[in-house]
């Protein structure tokens, strides 16, 4: 099939490369000429493991093309995907749909023959109706169908998530469009991936419901972690103890500094906005948004408390800036709350992230960037782990100890053992694992 993708960001680029790898002929379009030129030269605009090789092989096989000119891409396409951004609208938190509607207008002007217009961007319920209306108005005679096909990939594991998804959701009431979507995803049918056909509105809501549920789950375990600290329990054991219950499931139960990233913050906000507009508030999600925002702010206080309550003139070595490992995405990362608060309290901050320092440099002021984890903590009074990159999981603690001036370690991802760190002479603080209790005999073995 011939596919055009409008918007070559995380979702557009990964979807385009994967569809091409399935054997379809894909043209990725973006307005950003620099991005397209770089892609033509084989330079990825984002850090995503395996993406450069996947793009290179499909470009070489002439199944994947990049352009700023939507005309050729859309004219011959069986399916045109809209994968543009839907950020939070300033002021009210509603999803800003101007890019989606802009793309719809463009598609309307250029499509030729029966075309399936697929909204892959995360969009509020009813957006598909609006997209259909825009196209119908511009081209009353055109044959087309507007389909919702939300994307569930995770940054950092995007290719695997696209190629081996838990499910594919397709929202359409149009029989012809359904056949086109089936053909596009046929390679996944062969893997027995569940493909769920729903109405368009249901499909749009599924995406928000999924993200909101995951945000609830993370926030739940984060609050359990706070309670663990008060009552003397270990949150990792609580997670395991509840996660083994098949009704709960073990994933998304790692306590940490609060969720961030390009999706959960804006999607939870947009869902509550839609729910309020329809007079059916989702109060649990309202609360989750507030709790998470407060949590990100509280993390700086946790660091300051671990350093004795005053960080004036102290140096803090920070490991990890991206909102999670394996991405350079800094959107709504907890580090964006934590670092300025530490600076405002008088600390000097030296940070290292394997991939996100370039992005972070645009968003954080007066941070010194180091070339490695060890360089970041050189002469530091404290080391703070914010992102759980693999390379931070087995640091040479002897070398860290020698490099540091102080001995305070604040591990906001629980990647080290309190007992082990205490043995090594660190004053170690983590999330929901009060040190005196984790040392008690009889603690559950985590395997
Ligand atoms: N990033 C994720 O992990 C993820 C996961 C699932 C769903 N989503 C959703 O997918 C959508 C896209 O997210 P993203 O992170 O890929 O965004 P992004 O900001 O990385 O990329 C969007 C791209 O669209 C381009 N663009 C905007 N208008 C255009 C137009 N008219 N023509 C051509 N190009 C245009 C921009 O230049 C940009 O490169 C959002 O709705 C998001 O919520 C994202």
XYZ file of N, CA and C and ligand atoms in Angstrom, residues 5-14 28-33 35-36 45-46 48 67-68 70 82-87 95-104 106 119-123 150-156 158 207-208 211 261-264 266-267 323-324 329 331, ligand 1:
245
model
N 2.602 10.078 5.557
C 2.518 10.416 6.978
C 2.779 11.908 7.122
N 1.811 12.606 7.666
C 1.964 14.059 7.838
C 2.434 14.311 9.265
N 3.665 14.807 9.380
C 4.274 15.004 10.700
C 5.280 13.893 10.949
N 6.569 14.264 10.949
C 7.631 13.261 11.085
C 8.332 13.450 12.417
N 7.560 13.394 13.502
C 8.122 13.458 14.847
C 8.316 12.045 15.372
N 8.255 11.864 16.677
C 8.447 10.541 17.274
C 7.511 9.532 16.634
N 6.224 9.884 16.621
C 5.224 8.928 16.168
C 5.241 8.775 14.654
N 5.308 9.888 13.944
C 5.292 9.830 12.483
C 6.493 9.080 11.938
N 7.655 9.367 12.481
C 8.881 8.747 11.960
C 8.922 7.257 12.285
N 8.591 6.925 13.521
C 8.624 5.499 13.900
C 7.548 4.731 13.128
N 7.190 10.147 4.392
C 7.018 10.958 5.601
C 7.188 12.421 5.232
N 6.188 13.209 5.605
C 6.194 14.638 5.264
C 6.381 15.445 6.553
N 7.162 16.500 6.473
C 7.220 17.427 7.608
C 7.450 18.834 7.081
N 6.928 19.803 7.803
C 7.111 21.214 7.428
C 8.519 21.680 7.771
N 9.158 20.974 8.689
C 10.477 21.367 9.175
C 11.538 20.903 8.163
N 11.999 21.867 7.338
C 12.909 21.520 6.244
C 14.243 20.986 6.769
N 14.742 19.261 9.497
C 14.522 17.873 9.920
C 14.539 16.930 8.704
N 13.851 17.331 7.653
C 13.759 16.482 6.459
C 15.120 16.350 5.774
N 16.344 12.895 13.932
C 16.058 14.096 14.736
C 15.832 13.774 16.213
N 15.666 12.497 16.547
C 15.419 12.093 17.930
C 16.333 10.922 18.265
N 16.270 7.339 19.473
C 15.379 6.200 19.691
C 16.157 4.949 19.276
N 10.038 14.091 2.636
C 9.837 15.297 1.837
C 9.161 16.394 2.656
N 9.339 17.630 2.196
C 8.570 18.741 2.779
C 7.351 19.030 1.904
N 4.025 17.954 0.494
C 2.970 16.969 0.743
C 2.288 16.500 -0.546
N -2.287 11.345 9.921
C -1.990 12.622 10.579
C -1.264 12.278 11.877
N 0.014 12.691 11.957
C 0.818 12.367 13.157
C 1.491 13.639 13.675
N 0.762 14.729 13.622
C 1.312 16.013 14.079
C 1.101 16.152 15.593
N 1.740 17.136 16.177
C 1.645 17.320 17.630
C 0.264 17.821 18.062
N -0.117 17.456 19.278
C -1.345 17.977 19.887
C -1.017 18.430 21.311
N -0.200 19.490 21.412
C 0.228 19.939 22.751
C -0.931 20.520 23.550
N -6.474 20.036 24.328
C -5.495 19.720 23.293
C -5.571 20.781 22.194
N -4.409 21.292 21.812
C -4.344 22.267 20.714
C -4.433 21.487 19.398
N -5.533 21.673 18.706
C -5.788 20.873 17.497
C -5.455 21.626 16.217
N -4.772 22.766 16.358
C -4.554 23.578 15.160
C -3.683 22.844 14.126
N -2.718 22.037 14.604
C -1.869 21.308 13.638
C -2.674 20.211 12.939
N -3.545 19.580 13.704
C -4.376 18.506 13.123
C -5.308 19.096 12.065
N -5.961 20.196 12.398
C -6.888 20.794 11.443
C -6.136 21.357 10.233
N -4.941 21.898 10.499
C -4.109 22.394 9.391
C -3.773 21.263 8.433
N -3.400 20.112 9.008
C -3.061 18.953 8.168
C -4.291 18.488 7.403
N -5.458 18.513 8.043
C -6.694 18.064 7.375
C -6.986 18.941 6.160
N -4.844 20.614 4.425
C -3.846 20.327 3.403
C -4.196 19.035 2.654
N -6.224 9.465 11.727
C -5.684 10.308 12.797
C -4.922 9.436 13.779
N -3.601 9.584 13.755
C -2.752 8.847 14.697
C -2.392 9.741 15.886
N -2.426 11.037 15.668
C -2.212 11.959 16.791
C -3.246 11.649 17.863
N -2.889 11.937 19.119
C -3.839 11.759 20.217
C -4.797 12.954 20.213
N -6.061 12.668 19.955
C -7.023 13.778 19.802
C -8.292 13.517 20.596
N -5.246 5.436 17.214
C -4.299 5.999 18.187
C -3.043 5.151 18.311
N -1.973 5.814 18.711
C -0.689 5.127 18.831
C -0.339 4.943 20.310
N 0.133 3.740 20.648
C 0.436 3.434 22.053
C 1.927 3.228 22.306
N 2.776 3.519 21.301
C 4.197 3.232 21.490
C 4.781 4.046 22.637
N 5.809 3.469 23.236
C 6.546 4.187 24.285
C 7.869 4.656 23.718
N 8.236 5.888 23.991
C 9.555 6.342 23.582
C 10.584 5.466 24.285
N 11.664 5.154 23.583
C 12.701 4.297 24.162
C 12.500 2.843 23.796
N 10.110 2.220 21.106
C 9.062 2.557 20.136
C 8.942 1.539 19.006
N -7.602 5.921 23.752
C -6.233 6.420 23.929
C -6.094 7.236 25.230
N -7.046 8.144 25.452
C -6.974 8.960 26.671
C -7.214 8.115 27.919
N -3.923 6.232 28.727
C -2.882 7.064 29.342
C -3.280 7.526 30.740
N 7.087 13.585 30.493
C 7.083 13.138 29.112
C 6.082 13.866 28.242
N 6.051 13.435 26.990
C 5.278 14.179 25.995
C 3.804 13.812 26.019
N 3.414 12.775 26.763
C 2.027 12.311 26.657
C 1.219 12.420 27.945
N 1.643 11.772 29.020
C 0.785 11.705 30.214
C 0.346 13.082 30.719
N 0.010 16.044 29.243
C -0.952 16.761 28.393
C -2.219 15.942 28.175
N -2.095 14.626 28.131
C -3.284 13.806 27.850
C -4.218 13.719 29.065
N 12.938 12.482 30.748
C 11.835 12.081 31.629
C 11.857 10.588 31.924
N 12.565 9.838 31.086
C 12.823 8.426 31.381
C 14.040 7.996 30.581
N 13.935 12.969 25.144
C 12.753 13.819 25.291
C 12.746 14.467 26.678
N 10.291 16.801 27.472
C 8.998 17.446 27.700
C 8.439 17.047 29.079
N 5.761 10.817 21.551
C 5.107 9.737 21.958
O 5.625 8.888 22.671
C 3.665 9.518 21.535
C 3.086 8.267 21.753
C 1.773 8.067 21.357
C 1.045 9.107 20.788
N 1.634 10.328 20.610
C 0.850 11.386 19.968
O 1.270 11.508 18.614
C 1.198 12.871 18.190
C 2.539 13.324 17.680
O 3.455 13.314 18.771
P 5.025 13.401 18.551
O 5.659 13.227 19.871
O 5.418 12.518 17.415
O 5.131 14.948 18.074
P 6.403 15.749 17.554
O 6.258 17.120 18.068
O 7.651 14.962 17.837
O 6.225 15.762 15.954
C 5.212 16.433 15.265
C 5.759 16.832 13.901
O 4.695 17.307 13.076
C 5.206 18.327 12.219
N 4.065 19.063 11.642
C 3.131 19.822 12.276
N 2.208 20.256 11.391
C 2.552 19.738 10.175
C 1.989 19.796 8.879
N 0.860 20.459 8.626
N 2.612 19.160 7.869
C 3.750 18.476 8.090
N 4.328 18.364 9.306
C 3.738 18.988 10.334
C 6.117 19.108 13.132
O 7.049 19.864 12.397
C 6.780 17.958 13.939
O 7.981 17.529 13.322
C 0.690 13.649 19.408
O -0.705 13.779 19.315
C 1.053 12.757 20.561
O 0.197 12.937 21.667
C 2.932 10.548 20.955
